[in-house]
Amino acid sequence: FFLHRMGIVLSCCTALACSCCVGLSCQCLGYGMTVTKSIATRVVYTITFLSLSILAWVMSFYAYDVLSWIPYINNSCEETTCGTFTVYRISFSLFVYHMLLSLFLIGVSNTKDIRAKLNDGWWPLKIPFLLLLVVAAFFIPNIFFTYYAWGAIIGAGFFILVQLVLLVDFAYSWSESWVDKWQGNGLEENENKSYLYALLACTGFLFLLSAGFDVFMYSLFCRGDCWWNALVITGILLMCIALSVCSVIPQVQEYNPRAGLLQASIFTVYCTYYTYSAILSEPTCGSLPFDWSTGSTTTADWLSLIFGGMFTIISVVYASLRVGHAGNNSNESPELLAEEKGEELDEEDLDLDDEKEMTSYSYSLFHLAFALGAMYIGMLLTNWSVITGETDTAETDSGWVSVSVKLASCVFAGVLYTWTVFAPLILPNRDWDV
């Protein structure tokens, strides 16, 4: 027993020492590389988020083997639910960490505000604080996390909406970038048709991918009494077809030349994936007729985890660059800006703080997005499962609640994309290029 206690103490001390070293390294990141402080800060937050997400994924399989040896904690760690509870605890710690930062940083507009130092620095304190939150979460009774799981479902739903906004922004940015390179700024001699062919290829591939997914769902999830799935798939499919056609009709193109089939194809893949994910969440008709896995995790669980994890990683990385953007685009290093202008740098210009006058993103919204992302990770890694407080047995998925959240996100995606397509037509006097 004494050796176990000493092992825990030594492990905590080692973790804190390592976190301090990581914190000091993070503090030097913005100065050791030719990147601005705002980008370096967001990279560190993203790496921290993804690292704890990977830890939660590993612990979802091995939590019982690890925690059953630790005194006090092993009393609340049942073999059937330990992995799920551990994921909830790590997810909750990340949520609290980013939510506290989000609340504390409301209204910060530049680094002259003393609160900005908490966002950009203090890594030797913030990382140990996050680790302490994770450790403290294991001393919270299990019953608390049965309620947290339902709150996390709601938070995950909001993060899906964040994903959607980022997706629309990414789709338009990607399309505009390649169209500009194809057209060569309107000069015929500068045209590069390879980008035109790439646009067509990517658009066609995404539409074919969505069509393949639809055929897959029709063939596996619409048999017998599962006619409801056919209505859902058909409804989402018709919505995607209608919006794809609307994107290229002459009346829309006259007022909104930025709309196109590439954006529509990305939107279609998004809605098709979440339709598939929603069907897998159904208690009765969501099981696959085949199962290649040998453990307790089914093939459907692995497919949801792979696709969901891919969307999450892309969203978190993209969020670190785009969420809460405040209009300051000075994310280039001073050396690059000076080189473009043909000027020489003095010592003051080498200051990589690019947010003295205005922050390049909203600190509060950035951490809010990551807090919601932590809840989404908790749901994703547990297959949207909840745990009943009476029996402490995990249910496979939260059933119709998660189905409703995912299908609602598809409907909201349709509303948002419809607005991006028709808004310039409805409000022609507004400048939509800003």
XYZ file of C-alpha atoms in Angstrom:
434
model
C 0.000 0.000 0.000
C 2.870 2.378 0.864
C 4.545 1.669 -2.466
C 1.297 2.461 -4.303
C 1.016 5.809 -2.474
C 4.664 6.654 -3.214
C 4.114 5.730 -6.848
C 1.172 8.126 -7.076
C 3.163 10.958 -5.468
C 6.166 10.402 -7.735
C 3.930 10.221 -10.803
C 2.264 13.527 -9.914
C 5.615 15.215 -9.277
C 6.979 13.906 -12.569
C 3.893 15.093 -14.460
C 4.151 18.565 -12.931
C 7.870 18.784 -13.694
C 7.296 17.734 -17.308
C 4.429 20.175 -17.675
C 6.647 23.018 -16.472
C 9.244 22.082 -19.083
C 6.542 21.950 -21.751
C 5.204 25.281 -20.577
C 8.600 26.941 -20.845
C 9.054 25.452 -24.311
C 5.651 26.793 -25.338
C 6.565 30.217 -24.043
C 9.634 30.223 -26.293
C 7.816 28.893 -29.367
C 6.826 32.300 -30.645
C 10.380 33.547 -30.351
C 12.255 30.535 -31.647
C 10.331 30.373 -34.924
C 9.349 33.022 -37.443
C 5.693 32.947 -36.461
C 3.650 35.546 -34.650
C 2.691 35.121 -31.029
C -1.003 34.754 -31.822
C -0.368 31.768 -34.096
C 2.096 30.166 -31.656
C -0.454 30.466 -28.840
C -3.206 28.813 -30.853
C -0.882 26.016 -31.955
C -0.040 25.238 -28.321
C -3.709 25.154 -27.294
C -4.464 22.863 -30.243
C -1.618 20.476 -29.396
C -2.741 20.367 -25.757
C -6.346 19.658 -26.776
C -5.389 16.883 -29.187
C -2.953 15.338 -26.678
C -5.624 15.011 -23.991
C -8.081 13.723 -26.593
C -5.620 10.960 -27.496
C -5.150 10.212 -23.792
C -8.931 9.924 -23.371
C -9.127 7.563 -26.354
C -6.376 5.316 -24.935
C -7.946 5.329 -21.476
C -11.316 4.354 -22.920
C -9.745 0.923 -23.523
C -7.273 0.602 -20.628
C -8.792 2.707 -17.841
C -9.792 -0.268 -15.694
C -6.366 -1.918 -16.004
C -4.668 1.319 -14.895
C -7.060 2.754 -12.319
C -7.943 -0.468 -10.525
C -4.509 -0.319 -8.854
C -4.948 3.203 -7.471
C -6.420 3.459 -3.939
C -9.741 5.300 -3.514
C -10.197 5.744 -7.261
C -10.548 1.980 -7.754
C -13.675 2.020 -5.562
C -15.608 3.886 -8.260
C -14.104 2.057 -11.221
C -16.243 -0.831 -12.451
C -14.858 -2.896 -15.310
C -17.864 -2.283 -17.592
C -18.045 1.502 -17.113
C -14.561 2.620 -16.086
C -13.504 3.545 -19.616
C -16.641 5.597 -20.250
C -16.376 7.448 -16.942
C -12.688 8.163 -17.564
C -13.448 9.735 -20.937
C -16.133 11.872 -19.280
C -13.660 13.000 -16.617
C -10.976 14.048 -19.098
C -13.585 15.710 -21.307
C -15.010 17.557 -18.283
C -11.542 18.774 -17.269
C -10.895 20.190 -20.742
C -14.337 21.790 -20.747
C -13.810 23.501 -17.387
C -10.306 24.659 -18.382
C -11.400 26.340 -21.607
C -14.684 27.638 -20.193
C -12.861 29.387 -17.341
C -10.489 30.974 -19.848
C -13.405 31.960 -22.077
C -15.211 33.714 -19.230
C -12.085 35.403 -17.895
C -11.032 36.711 -21.323
C -14.350 38.295 -22.328
C -13.747 41.763 -23.765
C -9.982 41.474 -24.319
C -9.244 43.479 -27.472
C -5.441 43.797 -27.420
C -2.403 42.610 -25.473
C -2.276 45.845 -23.513
C -5.046 44.311 -21.410
C -3.332 42.535 -18.520
C -5.707 39.569 -18.943
C -4.149 38.845 -22.351
C -1.067 37.522 -20.559
C -3.193 34.671 -19.217
C -4.095 33.636 -22.766
C -0.622 34.009 -24.306
C 1.625 33.071 -21.409
C 1.772 31.562 -17.934
C 2.223 28.106 -19.463
C 4.191 26.730 -16.465
C 1.065 27.460 -14.400
C -1.721 26.712 -16.888
C -0.591 23.242 -17.931
C -0.140 21.987 -14.325
C -3.550 23.514 -13.558
C -5.084 21.506 -16.409
C -3.415 18.330 -15.157
C -4.702 19.028 -11.651
C -8.214 19.407 -13.078
C -7.871 15.976 -14.676
C -6.676 14.423 -11.410
C -9.379 16.196 -9.381
C -12.069 14.901 -11.747
C -11.310 11.338 -10.607
C -12.376 12.264 -7.076
C -15.812 13.462 -8.209
C -18.542 10.824 -7.658
C -19.689 8.898 -10.712
C -23.258 10.104 -10.324
C -22.156 13.624 -11.323
C -20.955 12.393 -14.706
C -24.228 10.640 -15.456
C -25.723 14.144 -15.552
C -22.673 15.673 -17.250
C -23.139 13.228 -20.132
C -26.559 14.685 -20.952
C -25.164 18.210 -20.788
C -22.298 17.107 -23.020
C -24.798 15.899 -25.631
C -26.167 19.440 -25.835
C -22.678 20.957 -25.906
C -21.631 18.492 -28.605
C -24.649 19.576 -30.644
C -23.482 23.186 -30.455
C -19.977 22.115 -31.494
C -21.472 20.417 -34.543
C -22.883 23.840 -35.435
C -19.417 25.348 -34.953
C -18.088 22.647 -37.281
C -20.743 23.648 -39.791
C -19.845 27.347 -39.722
C -16.170 26.448 -40.139
C -17.064 24.076 -42.958
C -18.980 26.755 -44.881
C -16.125 29.207 -44.363
C -13.597 26.616 -45.530
C -15.682 25.678 -48.583
C -15.937 29.261 -49.809
C -12.267 30.008 -49.066
C -11.124 26.894 -50.925
C -13.332 27.594 -53.951
C -12.355 31.266 -54.201
C -8.660 30.461 -53.916
C -8.684 27.911 -56.740
C -10.993 29.985 -58.960
C -8.648 32.981 -58.623
C -5.656 30.829 -59.536
C -7.541 29.325 -62.472
C -8.699 32.687 -63.867
C -5.377 34.420 -63.202
C -6.954 37.667 -61.917
C -8.922 38.059 -65.132
C -5.886 38.002 -67.443
C -6.079 35.341 -70.129
C -2.313 34.845 -70.276
C -2.230 34.141 -66.518
C -4.929 31.462 -66.608
C -4.008 28.101 -65.121
C -6.521 25.483 -66.237
C -4.988 22.831 -64.010
C -6.901 24.425 -61.130
C -10.111 24.183 -63.171
C -9.553 20.463 -63.678
C -8.690 20.062 -59.990
C -11.922 21.845 -59.028
C -13.959 19.570 -61.276
C -12.179 16.463 -60.002
C -12.651 17.339 -56.316
C -16.289 18.303 -56.864
C -17.042 15.105 -58.760
C -15.248 12.951 -56.190
C -17.166 14.472 -53.270
C -20.529 14.031 -55.007
C -19.662 10.418 -55.873
C -18.573 9.814 -52.276
C -21.914 11.107 -51.017
C -23.818 9.018 -53.558
C -21.900 5.923 -52.487
C -22.735 6.610 -48.853
C -26.424 6.968 -49.748
C -26.450 3.646 -51.611
C -24.670 2.063 -48.647
C -27.300 3.389 -46.220
C -30.257 2.436 -48.429
C -28.984 -1.126 -48.739
C -28.219 -1.692 -45.049
C -30.548 0.453 -42.965
C -33.888 0.457 -44.816
C -34.964 -3.151 -44.518
C -38.073 -4.538 -42.846
C -39.608 -2.203 -40.279
C -36.850 0.394 -40.740
C -38.755 2.355 -43.418
C -38.192 5.484 -41.339
C -34.536 5.481 -42.379
C -35.482 5.605 -46.058
C -37.513 8.762 -45.429
C -34.634 10.395 -43.555
C -32.035 9.525 -46.197
C -34.290 10.626 -49.037
C -35.195 13.895 -47.316
C -31.556 14.863 -46.731
C -30.623 13.747 -50.262
C -33.360 15.869 -51.862
C -32.290 18.871 -49.782
C -28.685 18.488 -50.943
C -29.725 18.118 -54.608
C -32.000 21.172 -54.416
C -29.311 23.368 -52.851
C -26.684 22.137 -55.324
C -28.942 23.137 -58.225
C -29.728 26.489 -56.601
C -25.999 27.228 -56.312
C -25.565 27.395 -60.092
C -28.844 28.810 -61.418
C -28.297 32.063 -63.393
C -30.328 34.259 -61.013
C -28.133 33.242 -58.071
C -24.874 33.473 -60.032
C -25.749 37.017 -61.124
C -25.799 38.252 -57.537
C -23.587 35.625 -55.904
C -20.820 34.450 -58.255
C -18.981 33.010 -55.238
C -21.529 30.181 -54.971
C -20.645 26.981 -56.782
C -20.762 23.227 -56.912
C -17.593 22.692 -54.850
C -19.236 24.311 -51.837
C -22.390 22.309 -52.496
C -20.419 19.048 -52.687
C -18.696 19.732 -49.344
C -22.067 20.563 -47.792
C -23.516 17.335 -49.243
C -20.719 15.187 -47.769
C -21.235 16.832 -44.367
C -24.985 16.182 -44.319
C -24.590 12.639 -45.652
C -22.053 11.782 -42.958
C -24.226 13.094 -40.120
C -27.243 11.270 -41.548
C -25.208 8.068 -41.438
C -24.030 8.874 -37.907
C -27.600 9.593 -36.790
C -28.856 6.263 -38.169
C -26.065 4.397 -36.372
C -27.306 5.998 -33.153
C -30.799 4.511 -33.505
C -31.528 1.905 -30.804
C -33.341 -0.496 -33.164
C -32.383 0.014 -36.825
C -28.868 1.396 -36.491
C -26.826 -1.802 -36.338
C -24.733 -3.023 -39.240
C -25.511 -6.533 -40.529
C -21.787 -7.357 -40.419
C -19.139 -6.934 -37.739
C -15.411 -7.224 -38.408
C -14.314 -6.367 -34.879
C -13.460 -9.010 -32.304
C -13.835 -6.990 -29.077
C -16.695 -5.172 -27.395
C -16.349 -2.231 -29.790
C -18.404 -2.897 -32.921
C -17.510 -2.078 -36.513
C -20.117 0.703 -36.444
C -18.397 2.179 -33.382
C -15.022 2.139 -35.151
C -16.438 3.756 -38.292
C -18.098 6.494 -36.235
C -14.882 7.069 -34.303
C -12.720 7.251 -37.441
C -14.949 9.652 -39.373
C -15.901 11.661 -36.298
C -12.282 11.917 -35.203
C -11.237 13.079 -38.648
C -13.897 15.808 -38.671
C -12.946 16.829 -35.123
C -9.207 17.120 -35.791
C -9.830 19.173 -38.920
C -12.328 21.376 -37.068
C -10.049 21.983 -34.089
C -7.040 22.819 -36.253
C -9.112 25.089 -38.487
C -10.781 26.648 -35.448
C -7.370 27.551 -34.088
C -6.919 29.739 -37.160
C -10.427 31.004 -37.879
C -12.826 30.928 -34.903
C -13.525 34.330 -33.443
C -11.585 36.157 -36.164
C -11.640 39.855 -35.336
C -10.498 41.417 -38.553
C -6.793 41.794 -37.872
C -5.036 39.839 -40.574
C -1.471 40.598 -39.495
C -0.531 36.990 -38.912
C 2.634 37.197 -40.974
C 5.939 37.538 -39.176
C 7.627 40.966 -39.118
C 10.551 39.635 -41.199
C 8.237 38.598 -44.047
C 6.314 41.881 -43.977
C 9.516 43.894 -44.019
C 10.950 41.804 -46.845
C 7.832 42.445 -48.940
C 8.207 46.188 -48.363
C 11.971 46.193 -48.902
C 12.600 47.627 -45.432
C 15.151 46.796 -42.773
C 14.195 45.638 -39.314
C 15.303 47.219 -36.072
C 15.077 45.612 -32.637
C 11.584 46.969 -31.973
C 10.279 45.476 -35.224
C 11.476 42.022 -34.169
C 8.810 41.972 -31.465
C 6.523 39.147 -32.564
C 3.562 40.502 -30.624
C 1.136 41.185 -33.481
C -1.794 42.040 -31.217
C -0.718 45.248 -29.480
C -3.412 47.255 -31.249
C -6.049 44.588 -31.922
C -6.294 40.874 -31.291
C -6.286 38.743 -34.435
C -9.059 36.564 -32.988
C -11.550 36.685 -30.124
C -9.912 34.969 -27.159
C -13.251 34.304 -25.484
C -14.935 32.762 -28.550
C -11.819 30.713 -29.286
C -11.897 29.058 -25.856
C -15.682 28.673 -26.005
C -15.303 26.692 -29.238
C -12.671 24.484 -27.599
C -14.885 23.981 -24.521
C -17.715 22.744 -26.740
C -15.172 20.634 -28.633
C -14.191 18.954 -25.349
C -17.823 17.922 -24.835
C -17.964 16.638 -28.409
C -14.831 14.547 -27.813
C -16.481 13.070 -24.724
C -19.491 12.011 -26.791
C -17.479 10.826 -29.772
C -15.139 8.564 -27.787
C -18.049 6.961 -25.905
C -20.229 6.599 -29.013
C -22.664 9.151 -27.528
C -23.329 6.787 -24.617
C -24.846 7.587 -21.244
C -24.674 5.651 -17.996
C -27.656 4.864 -15.825
C -27.127 5.940 -12.212
C -29.020 2.987 -10.760
C -27.161 0.120 -12.365
C -23.854 1.732 -13.414
C -24.087 -0.039 -16.747
C -23.313 1.762 -19.964
C -25.965 1.981 -22.617
C -24.736 1.668 -26.172
C -25.397 5.167 -27.416
C -27.908 7.635 -26.024
C -30.502 6.613 -28.610
C -33.017 9.020 -30.013
C -31.523 12.056 -28.278
C -28.289 11.826 -30.273
C -30.301 10.987 -33.409
C -32.268 14.208 -32.951
C -29.122 16.284 -32.348
C -27.412 15.004 -35.492
C -30.436 15.309 -37.773
C -31.149 18.787 -36.410
C -27.593 19.766 -37.327
C -28.275 18.638 -40.908
C -31.426 20.762 -41.055
C -29.580 23.747 -39.619
C -26.786 23.140 -42.141
C -29.364 23.382 -44.917
C -30.745 26.637 -43.513
C -27.292 28.183 -43.138
C -26.114 27.113 -46.589
C -29.371 28.348 -48.133
C -28.721 31.750 -46.567
C -25.141 31.908 -47.906
C -26.471 31.151 -51.401
C -29.503 33.450 -51.492
C -28.445 36.288 -49.158
C -26.769 38.381 -51.914
C -29.932 37.977 -54.008
C -32.193 39.044 -51.126
C -29.969 41.919 -49.964
C -28.227 43.097 -53.158
C -27.089 46.442 -51.704
C -24.920 44.879 -49.024
C -21.209 44.206 -49.605
C -20.846 40.429 -49.170
C -17.130 40.331 -49.980
C -16.158 41.600 -46.525
